[in-house]
Short mmCIF file of C-alpha atoms in Angstrom, two decimals:
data_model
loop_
_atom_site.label_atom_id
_atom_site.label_comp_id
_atom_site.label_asym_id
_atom_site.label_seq_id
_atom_site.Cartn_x
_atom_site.Cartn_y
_atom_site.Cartn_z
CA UNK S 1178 121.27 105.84 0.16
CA UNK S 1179 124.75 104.66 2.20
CA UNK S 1180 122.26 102.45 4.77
CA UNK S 1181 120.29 100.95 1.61
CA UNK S 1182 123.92 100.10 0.02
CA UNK S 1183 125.43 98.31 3.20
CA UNK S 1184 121.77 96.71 4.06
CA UNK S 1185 122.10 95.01 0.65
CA UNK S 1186 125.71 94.25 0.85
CA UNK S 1187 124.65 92.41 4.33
CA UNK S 1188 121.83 90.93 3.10
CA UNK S 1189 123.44 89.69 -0.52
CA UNK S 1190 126.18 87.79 2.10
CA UNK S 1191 123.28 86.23 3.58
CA UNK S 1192 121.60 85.45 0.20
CA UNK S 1193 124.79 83.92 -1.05
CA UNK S 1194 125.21 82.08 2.12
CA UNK S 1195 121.91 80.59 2.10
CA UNK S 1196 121.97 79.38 -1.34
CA UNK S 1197 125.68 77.48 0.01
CA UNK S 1198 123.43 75.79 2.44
CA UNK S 1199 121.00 74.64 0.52
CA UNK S 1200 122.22 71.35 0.11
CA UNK S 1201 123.25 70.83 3.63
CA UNK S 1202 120.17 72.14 4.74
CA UNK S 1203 117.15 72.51 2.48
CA UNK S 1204 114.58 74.31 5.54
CA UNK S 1205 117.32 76.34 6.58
CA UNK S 1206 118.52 77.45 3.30
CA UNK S 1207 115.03 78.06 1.79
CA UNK S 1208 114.24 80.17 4.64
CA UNK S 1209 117.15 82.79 4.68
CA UNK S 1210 116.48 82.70 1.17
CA UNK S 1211 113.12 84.18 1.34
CA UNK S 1212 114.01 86.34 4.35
CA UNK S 1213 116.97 87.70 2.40
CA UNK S 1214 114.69 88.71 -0.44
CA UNK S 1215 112.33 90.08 1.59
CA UNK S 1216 114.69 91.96 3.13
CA UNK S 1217 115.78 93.22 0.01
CA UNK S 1218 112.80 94.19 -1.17
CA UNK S 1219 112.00 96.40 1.79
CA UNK S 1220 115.54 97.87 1.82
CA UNK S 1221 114.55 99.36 -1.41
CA UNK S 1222 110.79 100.13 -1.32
CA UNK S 1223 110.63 101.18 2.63
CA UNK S 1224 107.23 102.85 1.90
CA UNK S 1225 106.00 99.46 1.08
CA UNK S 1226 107.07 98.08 4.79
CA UNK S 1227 105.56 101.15 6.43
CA UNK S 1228 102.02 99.78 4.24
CA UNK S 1229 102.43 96.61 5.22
CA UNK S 1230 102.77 97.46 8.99
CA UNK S 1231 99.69 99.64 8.94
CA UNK S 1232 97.93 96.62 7.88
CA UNK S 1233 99.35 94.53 10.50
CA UNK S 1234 98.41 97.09 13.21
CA UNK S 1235 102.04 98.87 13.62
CA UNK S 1236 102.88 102.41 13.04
CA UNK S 1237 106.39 102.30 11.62
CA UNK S 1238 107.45 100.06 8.32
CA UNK S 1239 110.38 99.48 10.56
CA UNK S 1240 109.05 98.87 13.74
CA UNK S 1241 107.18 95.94 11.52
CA UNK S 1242 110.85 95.06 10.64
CA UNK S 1243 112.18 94.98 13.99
CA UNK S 1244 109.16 92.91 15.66
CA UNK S 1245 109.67 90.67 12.99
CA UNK S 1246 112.89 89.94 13.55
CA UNK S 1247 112.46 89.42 17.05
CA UNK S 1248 110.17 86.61 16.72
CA UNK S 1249 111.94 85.09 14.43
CA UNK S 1250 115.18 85.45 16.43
CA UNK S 1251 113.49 83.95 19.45
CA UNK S 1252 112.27 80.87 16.83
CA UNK S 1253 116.06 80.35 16.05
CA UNK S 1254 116.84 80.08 19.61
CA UNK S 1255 114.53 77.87 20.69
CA UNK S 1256 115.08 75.34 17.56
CA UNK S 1257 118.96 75.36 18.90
CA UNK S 1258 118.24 74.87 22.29
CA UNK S 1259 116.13 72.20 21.45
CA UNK S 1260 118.68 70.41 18.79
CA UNK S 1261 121.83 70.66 21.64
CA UNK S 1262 119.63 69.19 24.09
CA UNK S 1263 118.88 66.48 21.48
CA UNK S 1264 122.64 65.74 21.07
CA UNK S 1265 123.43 66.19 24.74
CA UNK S 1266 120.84 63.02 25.18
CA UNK S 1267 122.90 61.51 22.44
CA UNK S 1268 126.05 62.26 23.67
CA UNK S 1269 124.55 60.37 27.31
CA UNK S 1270 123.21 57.15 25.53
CA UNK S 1271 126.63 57.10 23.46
CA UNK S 1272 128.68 57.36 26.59
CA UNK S 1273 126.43 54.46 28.60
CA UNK S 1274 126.85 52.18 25.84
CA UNK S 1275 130.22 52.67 25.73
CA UNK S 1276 130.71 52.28 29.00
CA UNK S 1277 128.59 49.39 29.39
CA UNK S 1278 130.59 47.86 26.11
CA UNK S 1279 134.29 48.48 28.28
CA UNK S 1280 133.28 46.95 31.11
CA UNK S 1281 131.73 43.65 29.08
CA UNK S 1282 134.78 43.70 27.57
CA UNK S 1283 137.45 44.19 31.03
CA UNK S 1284 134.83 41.65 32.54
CA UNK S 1285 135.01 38.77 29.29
CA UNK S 1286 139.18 39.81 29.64
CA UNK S 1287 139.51 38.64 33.15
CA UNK S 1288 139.49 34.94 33.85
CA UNK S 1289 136.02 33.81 34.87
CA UNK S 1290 133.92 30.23 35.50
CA UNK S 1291 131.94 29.68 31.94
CA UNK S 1292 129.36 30.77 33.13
CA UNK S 1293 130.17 34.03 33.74
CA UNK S 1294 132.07 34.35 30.57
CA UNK S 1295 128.19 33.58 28.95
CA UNK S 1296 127.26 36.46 31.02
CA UNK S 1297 129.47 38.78 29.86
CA UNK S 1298 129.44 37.63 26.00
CA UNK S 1299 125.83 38.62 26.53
CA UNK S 1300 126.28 41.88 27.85
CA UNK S 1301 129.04 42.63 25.24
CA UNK S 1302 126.06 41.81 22.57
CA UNK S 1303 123.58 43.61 23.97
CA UNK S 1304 126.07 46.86 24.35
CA UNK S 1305 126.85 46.36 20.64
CA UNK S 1306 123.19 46.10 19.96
CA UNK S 1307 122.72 49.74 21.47
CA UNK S 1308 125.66 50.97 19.79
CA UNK S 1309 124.66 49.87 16.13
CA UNK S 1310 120.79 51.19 17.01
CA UNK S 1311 122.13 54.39 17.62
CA UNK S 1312 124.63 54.05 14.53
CA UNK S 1313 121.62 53.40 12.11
CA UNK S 1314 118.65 55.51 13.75
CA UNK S 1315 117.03 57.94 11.24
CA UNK S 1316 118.41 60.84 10.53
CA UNK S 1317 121.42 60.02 11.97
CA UNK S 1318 125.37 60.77 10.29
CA UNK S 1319 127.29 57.32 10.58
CA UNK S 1320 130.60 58.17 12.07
CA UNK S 1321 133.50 55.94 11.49
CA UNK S 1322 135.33 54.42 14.26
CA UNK S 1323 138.88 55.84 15.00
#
């Protein structure tokens, strides 16, 4: 009876996480709802895990549990790897075109022949270019300039 109390005091944490993240995160948040209440309901009816994993092949209601979780541990780390390495490409165009946008500007700064001065006007515009397509690509949070 203790485990079933502190299993539902975990999992009600979760639940009332979840439904905080909703709006941040509507996959997410729909997700750890449904696990959370699933979890629940197994906390409290453990005969019904033990029927389900008999039908899935597995001895032990908890066993079922614990295989579960595994696999969906291993999803959770995968979809994080795979959203830092996103940003970490992010974080490498954002630097380029920044860089690229510093030296247009040291270059346009120094005194140059006109024509050169065209030169680096263009590459000034074309740096800005990548730095407003990144600024307005799907899916993307505008951040402010400091």
């Amino acid at each position: 009876m203790i485990a079933q109390v502190f299993l539902s005091v975990l999992l009600a944490i979760v639940l009332l996480y979840a439904v905080s993240t909703l709006r941040k995160a509507p996959v997410v948040g729909i997700a750890a709802i449904l696990t959370a209440m699933c979890g629940l309901y197994l906390v409290w009816f453990p005969s019904h895990a033990t029927g389900l994993a008999h039908l899935a092949g597995v001895g032990r209601g908890a066993d079922l549990v614990v295989y579960t979780w595994v696999v969906i541990s291993l999803l959770m780390l995968l979809n994080l790897h795979l959203k830092l390495r996103a940003q970490m490409e992010e974080i490498t165009r954002l630097a380029r075109a920044v860089a690229l946008a510093e030296a247009a500007r040291a270059a346009a700064s120094d005194t140059m022949p006109p024509a050169a001065d065209t030169a680096a006007a263009e590459r000034t515009e074309r740096a800005g270019a990548v730095i407003r397509s990144l600024a307005e690509a799907p899916g993307r949070t505008p951040v402010a300039p400091s």
